[in-house]
Amino acid sequence: MQTDKVEDILAVASAWRAQGETVALATVVETWGSSPRPAGSRLAVTQTGRIAGSVSGGCIEGAVADAAQATMKTGTPQLLDFGISDERAWEVGLACGGKLKVFVEKLG
Amino acid sequence: MTPDTLARLEAARAAKRPVALLTRLTDGAQLLHPGDDVPAPLAEAAQAALAADAARSAEHEGATWFVHPHNPPLRLVVVGAVHIAQALVPMAAAIGYAVTVVDPRRAFATEERLGDRVAISTDWPDEAMAALAPDARTAVVTLTHDPKLDDPALEVALRSPAFYVGSLGSRRTHAKRLARLAEAGLTEAELARIHAPVGLDIGAVTAAEIAVSILAQVVAVRRGAGKAAS
């Protein structure tokens, strides 16, 4: 990946799709509190396990990537809600205490 | 995202046309603005998101839509293919700027010195700047130290909506520059827009460190970081 593609995850995802990969795109659509990444931040995931971008500081990317695999199989988009209490946030790794919603869709 | 929406979104981006992607979060239905027949309240939200360059949500007919602006890259115009430019070009590209270097001295303005991720113009700076037409998403930095090259570029930049104008040179050099530009007819308000000495004061010494200080100042101004940008 070229360094100037670090923020342009759509370009990365689109290039992967053009290579014949099945790709899902996750986008932060709402945040509250101390979420580290603003709305619009993206994570791209392929069925083969390639990952680019981020939707948090690294806390929930694993959970989002798992959900993305399901969306790639079914084609059905998902709205993931990581808006949970601070104590439970620790369990899914959102140690910052922020809350966010992530929209996951299959690309193309 | 349907293949059709993706293709049209990528086409707009490739043509450097601003476009907003609207997604209904209940079922994933998507529209592009401009492009699709978008209901007026959502089109307004799309325009606002593009203007602010920030995503937002909008309610329409009982559903929440995510409004995601896709603006063309910010631009950085560097006048002077000098040593600092060689450091500045790849750093600016790395943070997502589309970079153009202007220098009529063909011995300096070469792909060998600047790499292949930059547009190079060897026109005279006044012509080059007029062609580049800096807009509100453009930063301009002059680095040549040579009034024959820097001044004509600054004259265009200071009368443009460029969000940042910086000029390399000591306080003494800058004082002389201000006098020349005032003589050339630029107003006090226009001259006050120049960031000089250029860059944040981080004690930079090397060309690469000076490039970091310049780029940090460009980001600070872009993000409205107040005093840090002065």
CSV table of C-alpha atoms in Angstrom, one decimal:
chain,number,residue,atom,x,y,z
A,1,MET,CA,0.0,0.0,0.0
A,2,GLN,CA,1.4,3.5,-0.9
A,3,THR,CA,1.7,5.7,2.2
A,4,ASP,CA,-0.6,8.3,0.6
A,5,LYS,CA,-3.3,5.6,0.7
A,6,VAL,CA,-3.2,5.3,4.5
A,7,GLU,CA,-6.4,7.4,4.8
A,8,ASP,CA,-8.0,6.5,1.5
A,9,ILE,CA,-9.4,3.2,2.5
A,10,LEU,CA,-12.1,3.2,-0.2
A,11,ALA,CA,-9.3,3.3,-2.9
A,12,VAL,CA,-7.6,0.3,-1.2
A,13,ALA,CA,-10.9,-1.6,-0.9
A,14,SER,CA,-11.8,-0.8,-4.5
A,15,ALA,CA,-8.4,-2.0,-5.7
A,16,TRP,CA,-8.7,-5.2,-3.8
A,17,ARG,CA,-12.2,-5.8,-5.4
A,18,ALA,CA,-10.7,-5.1,-8.8
A,19,GLN,CA,-8.1,-7.9,-8.1
A,20,GLY,CA,-11.1,-10.3,-7.6
A,21,GLU,CA,-11.3,-10.2,-3.8
A,22,THR,CA,-14.6,-10.2,-1.9
A,23,VAL,CA,-14.5,-7.0,0.1
A,24,ALA,CA,-16.5,-5.5,3.0
A,25,LEU,CA,-16.3,-1.9,4.0
A,26,ALA,CA,-16.9,-0.8,7.6
A,27,THR,CA,-17.6,2.9,8.3
A,28,VAL,CA,-17.9,4.8,11.6
A,29,VAL,CA,-21.3,6.5,11.4
A,30,GLU,CA,-21.7,7.9,14.9
A,31,THR,CA,-19.5,8.5,17.9
A,32,TRP,CA,-19.9,9.6,21.5
A,33,GLY,CA,-17.4,10.5,24.1
A,34,SER,CA,-13.7,9.7,23.6
A,35,SER,CA,-13.9,7.7,20.4
A,36,PRO,CA,-10.5,7.9,18.8
A,37,ARG,CA,-11.7,7.9,15.2
A,38,PRO,CA,-14.2,10.4,13.7
A,39,ALA,CA,-17.3,9.5,11.7
A,40,GLY,CA,-16.4,8.6,8.2
A,41,SER,CA,-13.3,6.5,9.3
A,42,ARG,CA,-13.2,3.2,7.4
A,43,LEU,CA,-11.9,-0.3,7.7
A,44,ALA,CA,-11.7,-2.6,4.7
A,45,VAL,CA,-11.7,-6.4,5.1
A,46,THR,CA,-11.4,-9.1,2.5
A,47,GLN,CA,-12.7,-12.7,2.7
A,48,THR,CA,-9.1,-13.8,2.5
A,49,GLY,CA,-8.2,-11.7,5.6
A,50,ARG,CA,-6.6,-8.6,4.3
A,51,ILE,CA,-7.3,-5.5,6.5
A,52,ALA,CA,-6.7,-1.8,5.9
A,53,GLY,CA,-7.7,1.3,7.9
A,54,SER,CA,-9.3,1.6,11.3
A,55,VAL,CA,-12.6,2.4,13.0
A,56,SER,CA,-11.1,2.8,16.5
A,57,GLY,CA,-7.7,2.9,18.0
A,58,GLY,CA,-7.4,-0.8,17.4
A,59,CYS,CA,-9.9,-1.8,20.1
A,60,ILE,CA,-12.8,-3.2,18.1
A,61,GLU,CA,-11.3,-4.0,14.7
A,62,GLY,CA,-11.3,-7.7,15.5
A,63,ALA,CA,-15.1,-7.7,16.2
A,64,VAL,CA,-15.8,-5.6,13.2
A,65,ALA,CA,-13.7,-7.9,10.9
A,66,ASP,CA,-15.7,-10.9,12.2
A,67,ALA,CA,-19.0,-9.1,11.4
A,68,ALA,CA,-17.6,-8.2,8.0
A,69,GLN,CA,-17.0,-11.9,7.2
A,70,ALA,CA,-20.8,-12.5,7.8
A,71,THR,CA,-21.8,-9.6,5.6
A,72,MET,CA,-19.5,-10.8,2.8
A,73,LYS,CA,-21.3,-14.2,3.0
A,74,THR,CA,-24.9,-13.0,3.2
A,75,GLY,CA,-24.6,-9.6,1.4
A,76,THR,CA,-26.7,-8.1,4.1
A,77,PRO,CA,-25.4,-4.9,5.7
A,78,GLN,CA,-25.2,-4.5,9.4
A,79,LEU,CA,-25.2,-1.6,11.9
A,80,LEU,CA,-22.9,-2.5,14.8
A,81,ASP,CA,-23.5,-0.7,18.1
A,82,PHE,CA,-20.5,-0.5,20.4
A,83,GLY,CA,-22.4,1.9,22.6
A,84,ILE,CA,-22.2,-0.1,25.8
A,85,SER,CA,-21.4,0.8,29.4
A,86,ASP,CA,-17.8,1.5,30.4
A,87,GLU,CA,-17.5,-1.7,32.4
A,88,ARG,CA,-18.7,-3.9,29.5
A,89,ALA,CA,-16.7,-1.8,27.1
A,90,TRP,CA,-13.6,-3.4,28.6
A,91,GLU,CA,-14.9,-6.8,27.6
A,92,VAL,CA,-14.9,-6.0,23.9
A,93,GLY,CA,-11.7,-4.0,24.2
A,94,LEU,CA,-13.1,-0.5,24.0
A,95,ALA,CA,-11.0,0.6,27.0
A,96,CYS,CA,-11.3,4.3,26.1
A,97,GLY,CA,-14.9,4.3,27.2
A,98,GLY,CA,-16.0,5.8,23.9
A,99,LYS,CA,-19.1,4.6,22.1
A,100,LEU,CA,-19.6,4.3,18.4
A,101,LYS,CA,-21.8,2.8,15.6
A,102,VAL,CA,-20.2,1.1,12.7
A,103,PHE,CA,-22.0,0.4,9.4
A,104,VAL,CA,-20.7,-2.7,7.6
A,105,GLU,CA,-21.5,-3.4,3.9
A,106,LYS,CA,-20.3,-5.6,1.1
A,107,LEU,CA,-18.5,-3.7,-1.6
A,108,GLY,CA,-20.0,-4.1,-5.1
B,1,MET,CA,-22.7,-0.7,-1.9
B,2,THR,CA,-23.9,-1.7,-5.3
B,3,PRO,CA,-21.3,-2.0,-8.2
B,4,ASP,CA,-23.1,0.9,-9.9
B,5,THR,CA,-22.8,3.2,-6.8
B,6,LEU,CA,-19.2,2.2,-6.3
B,7,ALA,CA,-18.3,2.9,-10.0
B,8,ARG,CA,-20.0,6.3,-9.9
B,9,LEU,CA,-18.4,7.2,-6.6
B,10,GLU,CA,-14.9,6.2,-7.9
B,11,ALA,CA,-15.5,8.0,-11.2
B,12,ALA,CA,-16.3,11.3,-9.3
B,13,ARG,CA,-13.2,10.8,-7.1
B,14,ALA,CA,-11.0,10.1,-10.1
B,15,ALA,CA,-12.3,13.3,-11.8
B,16,LYS,CA,-11.7,15.2,-8.5
B,17,ARG,CA,-15.4,16.1,-8.3
B,18,PRO,CA,-16.8,16.6,-4.8
B,19,VAL,CA,-19.5,14.0,-4.0
B,20,ALA,CA,-21.4,12.8,-0.9
B,21,LEU,CA,-22.4,9.2,-0.3
B,22,LEU,CA,-25.7,9.0,1.6
B,23,THR,CA,-26.5,5.7,3.3
B,24,ARG,CA,-29.9,4.8,5.0
B,25,LEU,CA,-28.7,3.0,8.1
B,26,THR,CA,-31.9,0.9,8.5
B,27,ASP,CA,-31.4,-1.0,5.2
B,28,GLY,CA,-28.2,0.2,3.5
B,29,ALA,CA,-30.0,2.0,0.6
B,30,GLN,CA,-27.5,4.5,-0.9
B,31,LEU,CA,-27.6,7.7,-2.9
B,32,LEU,CA,-24.9,10.0,-4.4
B,33,HIS,CA,-25.2,13.8,-4.3
B,34,PRO,CA,-24.7,15.2,-6.9
B,35,GLY,CA,-25.8,12.4,-9.2
B,36,ASP,CA,-29.0,10.8,-7.8
B,37,ASP,CA,-32.4,12.2,-7.3
B,38,VAL,CA,-31.8,13.1,-3.6
B,39,PRO,CA,-34.7,14.5,-1.5
B,40,ALA,CA,-34.1,18.2,-0.8
B,41,PRO,CA,-33.4,17.9,3.0
B,42,LEU,CA,-30.8,15.2,2.4
B,43,ALA,CA,-29.3,17.2,-0.5
B,44,GLU,CA,-28.9,20.1,1.9
B,45,ALA,CA,-27.2,17.9,4.4
B,46,ALA,CA,-24.9,16.6,1.7
B,47,GLN,CA,-23.9,20.2,0.6
B,48,ALA,CA,-23.3,21.1,4.3
B,49,ALA,CA,-21.1,18.0,4.8
B,50,LEU,CA,-19.1,18.7,1.7
B,51,ALA,CA,-18.6,22.4,2.7
B,52,ALA,CA,-17.5,21.4,6.2
B,53,ASP,CA,-15.6,18.3,4.9
B,54,ALA,CA,-17.0,16.4,7.8
B,55,ALA,CA,-19.5,13.5,7.9
B,56,ARG,CA,-22.8,13.9,9.6
B,57,SER,CA,-26.2,12.2,10.2
B,58,ALA,CA,-29.5,13.4,8.9
B,59,GLU,CA,-33.0,12.3,9.6
B,60,HIS,CA,-35.5,11.9,6.8
B,61,GLU,CA,-38.9,10.3,6.8
B,62,GLY,CA,-38.2,8.5,10.1
B,63,ALA,CA,-34.9,7.0,9.1
B,64,THR,CA,-31.3,8.0,9.9
B,65,TRP,CA,-29.0,8.6,6.9
B,66,PHE,CA,-25.3,8.8,7.2
B,67,VAL,CA,-23.9,11.6,5.0
B,68,HIS,CA,-20.3,11.0,4.0
B,69,PRO,CA,-18.5,13.7,2.0
B,70,HIS,CA,-15.8,12.8,-0.5
B,71,ASN,CA,-13.9,15.9,-1.4
B,72,PRO,CA,-10.9,15.9,-3.8
B,73,PRO,CA,-7.5,15.8,-2.0
B,74,LEU,CA,-6.2,19.0,-0.4
B,75,ARG,CA,-3.5,20.6,-2.6
B,76,LEU,CA,0.0,21.8,-1.7
B,77,VAL,CA,1.8,24.1,-4.2
B,78,VAL,CA,5.5,24.4,-3.5
B,79,VAL,CA,7.4,27.1,-5.3
B,80,GLY,CA,11.1,26.2,-5.5
B,81,ALA,CA,12.4,22.6,-6.2
B,82,VAL,CA,15.0,23.2,-3.5
B,83,HIS,CA,16.4,20.8,-0.9
B,84,ILE,CA,13.5,21.5,1.5
B,85,ALA,CA,11.0,20.7,-1.3
B,86,GLN,CA,12.6,17.3,-1.7
B,87,ALA,CA,11.8,16.5,1.9
B,88,LEU,CA,8.4,18.3,1.9
B,89,VAL,CA,7.0,16.5,-1.2
B,90,PRO,CA,6.9,12.9,0.1
B,91,MET,CA,5.7,14.0,3.6
B,92,ALA,CA,2.9,16.0,2.1
B,93,ALA,CA,1.9,13.1,-0.1
B,94,ALA,CA,2.0,10.8,2.9
B,95,ILE,CA,-0.7,12.9,4.7
B,96,GLY,CA,-2.9,12.9,1.6
B,97,TYR,CA,-2.0,16.2,-0.2
B,98,ALA,CA,-1.8,16.4,-4.0
B,99,VAL,CA,1.5,18.2,-4.4
B,100,THR,CA,2.7,20.4,-7.3
B,101,VAL,CA,6.2,21.9,-7.4
B,102,VAL,CA,6.7,25.1,-9.5
B,103,ASP,CA,10.2,26.0,-10.6
B,104,PRO,CA,11.3,27.3,-14.0
B,105,ARG,CA,14.9,26.3,-13.3
B,106,ARG,CA,14.8,23.0,-15.1
B,107,ALA,CA,18.0,21.8,-13.4
B,108,PHE,CA,16.1,21.7,-10.1
B,109,ALA,CA,12.6,20.8,-11.2
B,110,THR,CA,13.4,17.2,-12.1
B,111,GLU,CA,11.6,13.9,-11.3
B,112,GLU,CA,14.9,12.5,-10.2
B,113,ARG,CA,15.1,15.1,-7.4
B,114,LEU,CA,11.4,15.2,-6.5
B,115,GLY,CA,10.1,11.7,-7.2
B,116,ASP,CA,7.2,10.6,-9.3
B,117,ARG,CA,4.4,11.4,-6.8
B,118,VAL,CA,4.3,15.1,-7.6
B,119,ALA,CA,3.2,17.3,-10.5
B,120,ILE,CA,6.1,19.5,-11.8
B,121,SER,CA,5.6,22.8,-13.5
B,122,THR,CA,8.5,24.6,-15.1
B,123,ASP,CA,6.4,27.6,-16.1
B,124,TRP,CA,7.2,31.0,-14.5
B,125,PRO,CA,5.5,31.2,-11.1
B,126,ASP,CA,3.0,33.9,-12.0
B,127,GLU,CA,1.7,31.8,-15.0
B,128,ALA,CA,2.0,28.5,-13.1
B,129,MET,CA,0.0,29.9,-10.2
B,130,ALA,CA,-2.6,31.4,-12.4
B,131,ALA,CA,-3.1,28.0,-14.1
B,132,LEU,CA,-3.2,26.2,-10.7
B,133,ALA,CA,-5.8,28.7,-9.4
B,134,PRO,CA,-5.4,28.1,-5.7
B,135,ASP,CA,-8.8,27.5,-4.0
B,136,ALA,CA,-9.9,27.2,-0.3
B,137,ARG,CA,-8.5,23.7,-0.2
B,138,THR,CA,-5.0,24.7,-1.4
B,139,ALA,CA,-1.9,25.6,0.6
B,140,VAL,CA,1.0,27.5,-1.0
B,141,VAL,CA,4.6,27.6,0.2
B,142,THR,CA,7.4,29.5,-1.4
B,143,LEU,CA,10.9,28.2,-0.8
B,144,THR,CA,13.2,29.8,-3.4
B,145,HIS,CA,14.5,32.8,-1.4
B,146,ASP,CA,14.6,34.5,-4.9
B,147,PRO,CA,12.2,37.5,-5.2
B,148,LYS,CA,12.0,37.0,-8.9
B,149,LEU,CA,10.4,33.6,-8.3
B,150,ASP,CA,8.7,33.9,-4.9
B,151,ASP,CA,7.1,37.3,-5.3
B,152,PRO,CA,5.0,36.6,-8.4
B,153,ALA,CA,3.8,33.4,-6.8
B,154,LEU,CA,2.9,35.2,-3.6
B,155,GLU,CA,1.0,37.9,-5.5
B,156,VAL,CA,-1.3,35.3,-7.0
B,157,ALA,CA,-1.5,33.2,-3.8
B,158,LEU,CA,-2.4,36.2,-1.5
B,159,ARG,CA,-5.2,37.3,-3.8
B,160,SER,CA,-6.6,33.7,-4.0
B,161,PRO,CA,-8.7,31.9,-1.4
B,162,ALA,CA,-5.8,29.6,-0.5
B,163,PHE,CA,-6.2,28.5,3.1
B,164,TYR,CA,-2.4,28.8,3.9
B,165,VAL,CA,0.4,30.9,2.4
B,166,GLY,CA,3.9,30.5,3.8
B,167,SER,CA,7.2,31.9,2.7
B,168,LEU,CA,10.7,30.8,3.6
B,169,GLY,CA,13.1,33.5,4.8
B,170,SER,CA,14.5,35.2,7.9
B,171,ARG,CA,12.6,38.1,9.6
B,172,ARG,CA,14.9,40.5,7.8
B,173,THR,CA,14.3,38.8,4.4
B,174,HIS,CA,10.6,38.9,5.1
B,175,ALA,CA,10.6,42.6,6.0
B,176,LYS,CA,12.1,43.4,2.7
B,177,ARG,CA,9.6,41.0,1.0
B,178,LEU,CA,6.7,42.8,2.6
B,179,ALA,CA,8.0,46.2,1.4
B,180,ARG,CA,8.3,44.9,-2.2
B,181,LEU,CA,4.9,43.3,-2.2
B,182,ALA,CA,3.3,46.5,-0.7
B,183,GLU,CA,5.0,48.4,-3.5
B,184,ALA,CA,3.4,46.0,-5.9
B,185,GLY,CA,0.0,46.9,-4.6
B,186,LEU,CA,-0.9,44.2,-2.1
B,187,THR,CA,-3.0,45.3,0.8
B,188,GLU,CA,-2.0,45.1,4.5
B,189,ALA,CA,-4.6,42.4,5.0
B,190,GLU,CA,-3.3,40.4,2.1
B,191,LEU,CA,0.3,40.6,3.4
B,192,ALA,CA,-0.8,39.7,6.9
B,193,ARG,CA,-1.8,36.3,5.5
B,194,ILE,CA,1.8,35.2,4.9
B,195,HIS,CA,3.2,32.8,7.5
B,196,ALA,CA,6.8,33.9,7.9
B,197,PRO,CA,9.2,32.8,9.0
B,198,VAL,CA,7.5,29.7,7.7
B,199,GLY,CA,6.7,26.7,9.9
B,200,LEU,CA,6.0,26.1,13.5
B,201,ASP,CA,8.9,26.9,15.8
B,202,ILE,CA,10.3,23.5,16.7
B,203,GLY,CA,13.9,24.4,16.4
B,204,ALA,CA,14.1,22.7,13.0
B,205,VAL,CA,17.7,22.5,11.5
B,206,THR,CA,17.8,20.0,8.7
B,207,ALA,CA,15.8,20.2,5.4
B,208,ALA,CA,13.6,17.3,6.6
B,209,GLU,CA,13.0,19.0,10.0
B,210,ILE,CA,12.0,22.2,8.3
B,211,ALA,CA,9.6,20.3,6.1
B,212,VAL,CA,8.0,18.8,9.3
B,213,SER,CA,7.6,22.3,10.8
B,214,ILE,CA,6.0,23.6,7.6
B,215,LEU,CA,3.7,20.7,7.2
B,216,ALA,CA,2.7,20.9,10.9
B,217,GLN,CA,1.8,24.5,10.5
B,218,VAL,CA,-0.3,23.7,7.3
B,219,VAL,CA,-2.2,21.1,9.3
B,220,ALA,CA,-2.6,23.4,12.3
B,221,VAL,CA,-4.1,26.1,10.1
B,222,ARG,CA,-6.3,23.6,8.2
B,223,ARG,CA,-7.6,22.2,11.5
B,224,GLY,CA,-8.1,25.6,13.1
B,225,ALA,CA,-5.6,24.9,15.9
B,226,GLY,CA,-5.6,28.5,16.9
B,227,LYS,CA,-2.4,29.8,18.4
B,228,ALA,CA,-0.4,26.9,17.1
B,229,ALA,CA,-1.1,28.2,13.6
B,230,SER,CA,0.1,31.7,14.1
